[in-house]
Backbone as a chain_set.jsonl record, in Angstrom:
{"seq": "QAHLVESGGGSVQSGGSLRLSCARSGYDYRALCMAWFRQVPGKEREGVASIDDDGITTYADGVEGRFTISLDDSKNTLYLQMNDLKPEDTAMYFCAADPGLRKTLPLHESSYRYWGPGTQVTVSS", "coords": {"N": [[-7.91, 15.313, 8.481], [-5.947, 12.462, 7.51], [-4.23, 10.003, 9.404], [-1.579, 7.883, 9.146], [-0.053, 4.714, 9.792], [2.379, 2.326, 9.246], [3.127, -1.183, 9.621], [4.747, -4.426, 10.102], [6.764, -4.979, 8.374], [9.944, -6.552, 7.479], [12.654, -8.98, 7.406], [12.99, -11.51, 5.059], [13.414, -14.662, 3.418], [13.838, -15.412, -0.061], [10.876, -16.344, -1.732], [9.35, -16.428, 0.56], [6.79, -15.038, 2.821], [5.056, -12.048, 3.799], [3.012, -9.954, 5.763], [1.847, -6.779, 5.496], [0.646, -4.05, 7.433], [-1.526, -1.202, 7.76], [-2.456, 1.142, 9.807], [-5.088, 3.356, 10.118], [-6.27, 6.668, 11.032], [-7.984, 9.551, 12.419], [-9.314, 10.661, 10.171], [-11.996, 12.148, 8.371], [-13.772, 11.517, 6.233], [-16.192, 10.871, 3.745], [-15.65, 9.075, 1.767], [-12.856, 7.124, 0.789], [-9.807, 6.441, -0.764], [-7.158, 4.091, -0.9], [-3.707, 2.96, -0.876], [-0.765, 1.059, -1.511], [2.672, 1.805, -1.771], [6.115, 1.593, -2.911], [9.611, 2.106, -2.447], [12.953, 2.245, -3.441], [16.307, 3.198, -2.556], [17.42, 5.94, -4.475], [15.681, 5.61, -6.55], [12.439, 6.307, -8.033], [9.336, 6.526, -6.27], [7.151, 3.857, -6.41], [3.884, 2.687, -7.412], [2.176, -0.025, -5.913], [-0.158, -1.446, -5.211], [-3.69, -0.772, -5.104], [-6.761, 0.299, -3.605], [-10.091, 1.2, -4.083], [-12.897, 3.209, -2.975], [-15.048, 1.628, -3.473], [-14.022, -0.824, -3.207], [-12.677, -1.828, -5.361], [-9.777, -3.127, -6.77], [-6.382, -2.516, -7.827], [-3.408, -3.528, -9.371], [0.156, -3.468, -9.65], [2.043, -4.546, -12.497], [4.131, -6.324, -11.871], [3.549, -7.518, -9.458], [0.989, -8.611, -9.39], [-0.982, -11.287, -8.713], [0.756, -12.273, -6.722], [0.706, -10.48, -4.656], [-1.739, -9.186, -2.39], [-4.158, -6.73, -1.778], [-6.124, -5.431, 0.826], [-8.897, -4.284, 2.886], [-9.897, -3.647, 6.059], [-12.541, -2.316, 7.3], [-13.757, -2.272, 9.837], [-11.664, -2.378, 11.543], [-10.187, -0.299, 10.768], [-7.942, -0.644, 9.141], [-5.558, -1.188, 6.686], [-4.29, -3.71, 4.489], [-1.514, -5.547, 3.187], [-0.936, -8.429, 1.751], [1.83, -10.292, 1.02], [3.114, -12.678, -0.988], [5.359, -15.326, -2.173], [7.762, -13.859, -2.261], [10.346, -11.892, -3.77], [13.845, -11.029, -4.335], [13.872, -8.591, -5.644], [11.672, -7.35, -4.635], [12.491, -6.012, -2.412], [12.411, -3.153, -0.536], [11.362, 0.071, 0.83], [8.234, 0.266, 2.105], [5.248, 2.048, 1.688], [2.158, 3.359, 2.973], [-0.639, 4.897, 1.619], [-3.241, 7.468, 1.338], [-6.253, 9.006, 0.192], [-8.99, 11.348, -0.093], [-12.043, 10.446, -1.693], [-13.927, 8.634, -4.262], [-12.848, 7.08, -6.217], [-9.73, 6.742, -8.119], [-8.266, 8.311, -10.947], [-5.658, 7.703, -11.622], [-4.66, 5.338, -10.014], [-2.319, 4.186, -9.09], [-0.443, 6.07, -9.02], [1.684, 8.326, -7.312], [1.003, 10.998, -7.055], [-1.702, 10.991, -6.718], [-2.356, 10.774, -4.101], [-2.624, 12.277, -0.887], [-2.026, 11.806, 1.741], [0.345, 10.169, 3.717], [2.115, 7.404, 5.223], [4.945, 6.738, 7.401], [6.46, 4.606, 6.542], [7.633, 1.202, 6.142], [10.227, -1.197, 6.274], [10.961, -3.672, 3.929], [12.863, -6.557, 3.384], [14.231, -8.824, 1.203], [15.985, -11.748, 0.857], [18.151, -13.633, -1.229]], "CA": [[-6.7, 14.755, 7.861], [-5.756, 11.065, 7.88], [-2.983, 9.616, 9.992], [-1.26, 6.484, 8.711], [1.163, 4.106, 10.39], [2.621, 0.992, 8.72], [3.861, -2.136, 10.387], [4.742, -5.727, 9.516], [7.937, -5.202, 7.524], [11.022, -7.398, 8.098], [13.573, -9.744, 6.521], [12.553, -12.891, 4.716], [14.083, -15.304, 2.283], [13.079, -15.475, -1.351], [9.749, -17.3, -1.685], [8.596, -16.234, 1.754], [5.607, -14.193, 2.816], [4.892, -11.085, 4.817], [1.758, -9.159, 5.666], [1.927, -5.442, 5.971], [-0.561, -3.457, 7.948], [-1.459, 0.21, 7.793], [-3.558, 1.617, 10.687], [-5.555, 4.755, 9.782], [-6.981, 7.327, 12.07], [-7.99, 11.004, 12.268], [-9.912, 11.15, 8.988], [-13.45, 12.355, 8.506], [-14.191, 11.613, 4.865], [-17.217, 9.91, 3.409], [-15.089, 8.092, 0.861], [-11.391, 7.172, 0.868], [-9.02, 5.544, -1.519], [-5.859, 3.785, -0.263], [-2.793, 2.268, -1.726], [0.637, 0.737, -1.111], [3.739, 2.201, -2.672], [7.385, 1.182, -2.42], [10.711, 2.884, -2.937], [14.358, 1.876, -3.11], [17.128, 4.427, -2.636], [17.818, 6.392, -5.816], [14.637, 5.391, -7.536], [11.19, 6.893, -7.755], [8.378, 5.708, -5.535], [6.241, 3.162, -7.411], [2.665, 2.14, -6.897], [2.152, -1.492, -5.84], [-1.531, -1.916, -5.235], [-4.588, 0.256, -4.549], [-8.163, -0.106, -3.435], [-10.903, 2.394, -4.003], [-13.982, 3.188, -1.971], [-15.971, 0.463, -3.773], [-13.3, -2.103, -3.072], [-11.997, -2.199, -6.635], [-8.389, -3.171, -6.606], [-5.506, -2.353, -8.991], [-2.07, -4.014, -9.002], [1.234, -3.29, -10.613], [2.274, -5.774, -13.29], [5.107, -7.279, -11.277], [3.104, -8.112, -8.174], [-0.304, -9.175, -9.502], [-0.909, -12.792, -8.431], [1.568, -12.544, -5.6], [0.324, -9.553, -3.601], [-3.225, -8.935, -2.261], [-4.481, -5.597, -0.951], [-7.418, -5.625, 1.421], [-9.192, -3.213, 3.809], [-10.883, -3.99, 7.13], [-13.081, -1.034, 7.816], [-14.088, -2.38, 11.218], [-10.406, -2.211, 12.309], [-9.527, 0.861, 10.169], [-6.616, -1.09, 8.806], [-5.274, -1.616, 5.337], [-3.322, -4.785, 4.54], [-0.876, -5.984, 1.871], [-0.39, -9.746, 1.858], [2.856, -10.509, 0.001], [3.599, -14.039, -1.086], [6.36, -15.588, -3.129], [8.58, -12.667, -2.292], [11.602, -11.972, -4.555], [14.77, -9.985, -3.913], [13.454, -7.26, -6.281], [10.623, -6.693, -3.79], [13.123, -5.259, -1.34], [12.135, -1.697, -0.599], [10.597, 0.684, 1.882], [6.857, 0.246, 1.695], [4.472, 3.113, 2.255], [0.746, 3.338, 2.88], [-1.109, 6.204, 1.179], [-4.652, 7.595, 1.312], [-6.749, 10.339, -0.231], [-10.464, 11.253, -0.132], [-12.59, 10.212, -3.018], [-14.515, 7.349, -4.555], [-11.825, 6.336, -7.03], [-8.677, 7.597, -8.671], [-7.925, 8.111, -12.37], [-4.322, 7.137, -11.7], [-4.634, 4.784, -8.69], [-0.937, 3.781, -8.719], [0.504, 7.276, -9.154], [1.774, 8.984, -6.002], [0.311, 12.33, -7.076], [-3.165, 10.785, -6.451], [-2.556, 10.626, -2.644], [-2.058, 13.333, -0.131], [-1.627, 11.383, 3.082], [1.4, 9.108, 3.676], [2.723, 6.906, 6.45], [6.408, 6.811, 7.479], [7.054, 3.452, 5.822], [8.151, 0.026, 6.808], [11.231, -1.758, 5.423], [10.939, -5.114, 3.573], [14.103, -7.003, 2.734], [14.078, -10.141, 0.722], [17.303, -12.263, 0.512], [18.115, -14.789, -2.155]], "C": [[-6.503, 13.372, 8.366], [-4.327, 10.871, 8.399], [-2.731, 8.15, 9.706], [-0.02, 5.969, 9.323], [1.285, 2.686, 9.877], [3.35, 0.095, 9.722], [3.906, -3.477, 9.596], [5.935, -6.003, 8.634], [8.968, -6.109, 8.255], [11.877, -7.965, 7.001], [13.049, -11.146, 6.304], [13.451, -13.401, 3.587], [13.203, -15.323, 1.015], [12.042, -16.622, -1.289], [8.888, -17.213, -0.457], [7.441, -15.303, 1.639], [5.734, -13.203, 3.962], [3.548, -10.39, 4.622], [1.991, -7.762, 6.276], [0.603, -4.874, 6.433], [-0.397, -1.924, 7.918], [-2.74, 0.634, 8.655], [-3.841, 3.092, 10.372], [-6.396, 5.35, 10.863], [-7.08, 8.798, 11.716], [-8.7, 11.523, 11.043], [-11.409, 11.32, 9.163], [-13.949, 12.585, 7.1], [-15.24, 10.524, 4.613], [-16.7, 8.778, 2.541], [-13.538, 8.246, 0.884], [-10.754, 6.148, 0.057], [-7.671, 5.321, -0.835], [-5.025, 2.935, -1.156], [-1.483, 1.98, -0.95], [1.552, 1.142, -2.217], [5.0, 1.559, -2.083], [8.459, 2.027, -3.113], [12.005, 2.305, -2.509], [15.209, 3.16, -3.268], [17.533, 4.708, -4.103], [16.811, 6.208, -6.866], [13.326, 6.094, -7.102], [10.252, 6.0, -6.983], [7.37, 5.108, -6.557], [4.996, 2.628, -6.712], [2.688, 0.587, -6.923], [0.688, -1.982, -5.918], [-2.393, -0.854, -4.62], [-6.033, -0.36, -4.407], [-9.04, 1.144, -3.315], [-12.084, 2.228, -3.06], [-15.006, 2.096, -2.206], [-15.324, -0.846, -3.647], [-12.668, -2.672, -4.342], [-10.552, -2.06, -6.447], [-7.57, -3.07, -7.908], [-4.135, -2.79, -8.551], [-1.074, -3.64, -10.114], [1.546, -4.579, -11.252], [3.145, -6.79, -12.511], [4.633, -7.948, -10.004], [1.772, -8.798, -8.277], [-0.183, -10.695, -9.459], [-0.109, -13.159, -7.251], [1.104, -11.764, -4.397], [-1.2, -9.361, -3.6], [-3.44, -7.758, -1.268], [-5.903, -5.829, -0.387], [-7.608, -4.543, 2.508], [-10.176, -3.801, 4.824], [-11.367, -2.725, 7.751], [-13.351, -1.117, 9.271], [-12.867, -2.098, 12.04], [-9.637, -0.963, 11.776], [-8.1, 0.539, 9.762], [-6.576, -1.625, 7.353], [-4.185, -2.651, 5.372], [-2.682, -4.991, 3.115], [-0.31, -7.356, 2.244], [0.534, -9.977, 0.67], [3.333, -11.919, 0.086], [4.576, -14.218, -2.217], [7.267, -14.354, -3.316], [9.875, -12.901, -3.072], [12.549, -10.873, -4.072], [14.417, -8.619, -4.487], [12.312, -6.62, -5.533], [11.188, -5.904, -2.653], [12.94, -3.772, -1.558], [11.501, -1.194, 0.701], [9.191, 0.741, 1.342], [6.074, 1.293, 2.42], [2.94, 2.908, 1.969], [0.333, 4.759, 2.457], [-2.62, 6.279, 1.162], [-5.055, 8.942, 0.797], [-8.277, 10.231, -0.343], [-10.898, 11.056, -1.586], [-13.129, 8.84, -3.239], [-13.567, 6.514, -5.32], [-10.817, 7.302, -7.643], [-8.433, 7.292, -10.175], [-6.612, 7.392, -12.494], [-4.088, 6.493, -10.307], [-3.26, 4.334, -8.203], [0.068, 4.918, -8.91], [0.57, 8.047, -7.815], [1.187, 10.313, -5.934], [-1.161, 12.204, -6.752], [-3.413, 10.74, -4.928], [-1.903, 11.72, -1.936], [-1.536, 12.961, 1.234], [-0.7, 10.132, 2.985], [1.825, 8.656, 5.061], [4.214, 7.013, 6.314], [7.08, 5.78, 6.74], [7.502, 2.361, 6.742], [9.03, -0.795, 5.816], [10.929, -3.274, 5.169], [12.221, -5.446, 2.887], [13.989, -8.489, 2.41], [15.48, -10.674, 0.269], [17.184, -13.438, -0.339], [18.722, -16.062, -1.574]], "O": [[-6.835, 13.081, 9.515], [-3.371, 11.476, 7.913], [-3.565, 7.291, 9.99], [0.984, 6.678, 9.389], [0.357, 1.899, 10.062], [4.1, 0.579, 10.569], [3.222, -3.644, 8.586], [6.12, -7.134, 8.183], [8.864, -6.377, 9.452], [11.849, -7.525, 5.851], [12.712, -11.863, 7.246], [14.142, -12.637, 2.913], [11.976, -15.254, 1.082], [12.346, -17.726, -0.837], [7.824, -17.828, -0.395], [7.113, -14.819, 0.556], [6.412, -13.46, 4.956], [3.03, -10.259, 3.513], [2.299, -7.638, 7.461], [-0.445, -5.193, 5.872], [0.716, -1.411, 8.034], [-3.887, 0.478, 8.234], [-2.944, 3.936, 10.367], [-7.15, 4.651, 11.539], [-6.368, 9.273, 10.83], [-8.713, 12.738, 10.846], [-12.012, 10.684, 10.028], [-14.472, 13.65, 6.772], [-15.187, 9.431, 5.176], [-17.23, 7.667, 2.565], [-13.01, 9.354, 0.986], [-11.146, 4.987, 0.175], [-7.105, 6.249, -0.257], [-5.522, 2.272, -2.067], [-1.179, 2.574, 0.084], [1.309, 0.896, -3.398], [5.0, 1.057, -0.959], [8.252, 2.577, -4.194], [12.169, 1.911, -1.354], [14.854, 4.07, -4.018], [17.931, 3.807, -4.842], [17.041, 6.611, -8.006], [13.155, 6.426, -5.929], [10.391, 4.779, -7.056], [6.84, 5.801, -7.425], [5.054, 2.176, -5.568], [3.18, -0.009, -7.881], [0.401, -2.899, -6.688], [-1.952, -0.113, -3.741], [-6.39, -1.368, -5.017], [-8.744, 2.038, -2.522], [-12.228, 1.187, -2.419], [-15.73, 1.684, -1.3], [-15.928, -1.883, -3.922], [-12.202, -3.811, -4.387], [-10.084, -1.009, -6.011], [-8.032, -3.499, -8.966], [-3.722, -2.454, -7.441], [-1.406, -3.521, -11.293], [1.35, -5.632, -10.646], [2.869, -7.989, -12.53], [5.284, -8.875, -9.524], [1.406, -9.522, -7.352], [0.665, -11.278, -10.134], [-0.25, -14.282, -6.766], [1.093, -12.267, -3.274], [-1.851, -9.372, -4.644], [-2.987, -7.783, -0.123], [-6.766, -6.369, -1.079], [-6.637, -3.96, 2.991], [-11.186, -4.391, 4.439], [-10.712, -2.13, 8.607], [-13.195, -0.103, 9.95], [-13.002, -1.612, 13.163], [-8.568, -0.629, 12.286], [-7.175, 1.318, 9.993], [-7.434, -2.385, 6.903], [-3.249, -2.538, 6.164], [-3.243, -4.655, 2.072], [0.68, -7.442, 2.97], [0.135, -9.885, -0.491], [3.893, -12.334, 1.101], [4.642, -13.388, -3.123], [7.481, -13.895, -4.438], [10.433, -13.998, -3.033], [12.108, -9.896, -3.467], [14.656, -7.598, -3.843], [12.005, -5.451, -5.768], [10.451, -5.186, -1.978], [13.266, -3.221, -2.609], [11.148, -1.993, 1.57], [8.976, 1.217, 0.227], [6.201, 1.434, 3.637], [2.522, 2.389, 0.934], [0.934, 5.727, 2.923], [-3.261, 5.244, 0.986], [-4.316, 9.917, 0.933], [-8.804, 9.161, -0.649], [-10.22, 11.442, -2.538], [-12.818, 7.936, -2.464], [-13.489, 5.308, -5.083], [-11.03, 8.514, -7.678], [-8.406, 6.131, -10.583], [-6.451, 6.55, -13.378], [-3.369, 7.076, -9.496], [-3.073, 4.126, -7.004], [1.279, 4.702, -8.95], [-0.481, 8.376, -7.266], [0.874, 10.774, -4.837], [-1.821, 13.218, -6.53], [-4.567, 10.675, -4.506], [-0.782, 12.108, -2.265], [-0.724, 13.673, 1.824], [-0.978, 9.187, 2.245], [1.884, 9.47, 5.983], [4.718, 7.34, 5.24], [8.21, 5.995, 6.302], [7.72, 2.556, 7.937], [8.627, -1.048, 4.681], [10.677, -4.028, 6.109], [12.649, -4.766, 1.955], [13.678, -9.301, 3.282], [16.085, -10.083, -0.626], [16.224, -14.2, -0.219], [18.753, -17.094, -2.246]]}, "num_chains": 1, "name": "protein.A"}
């Protein structure tokens, strides 16, 4: 089973940047897909970005070009670099993981069984 812990959240002004990190441990899978999701109170969790075992990335329409997902296998850490942040990016951000080479629905929460507790990102105008 995979254990995930996010960090790097905080408060920034519109146009600013943050880098989220997700430390993974405890897994014993030959292949693993990972992703970032976010959620605001009263709304469903939405997929932000994903990366499959081959390093293929997928982004939600509203973040492509501003956010970059990456994985450092040597550090067992997943990253989300977020640039040009907007107030609508304010949310709790979650790291997710699931065994496998790739996902049919890489930005759907049902594709992932392991989740971190989340880190809050707040963007002020």
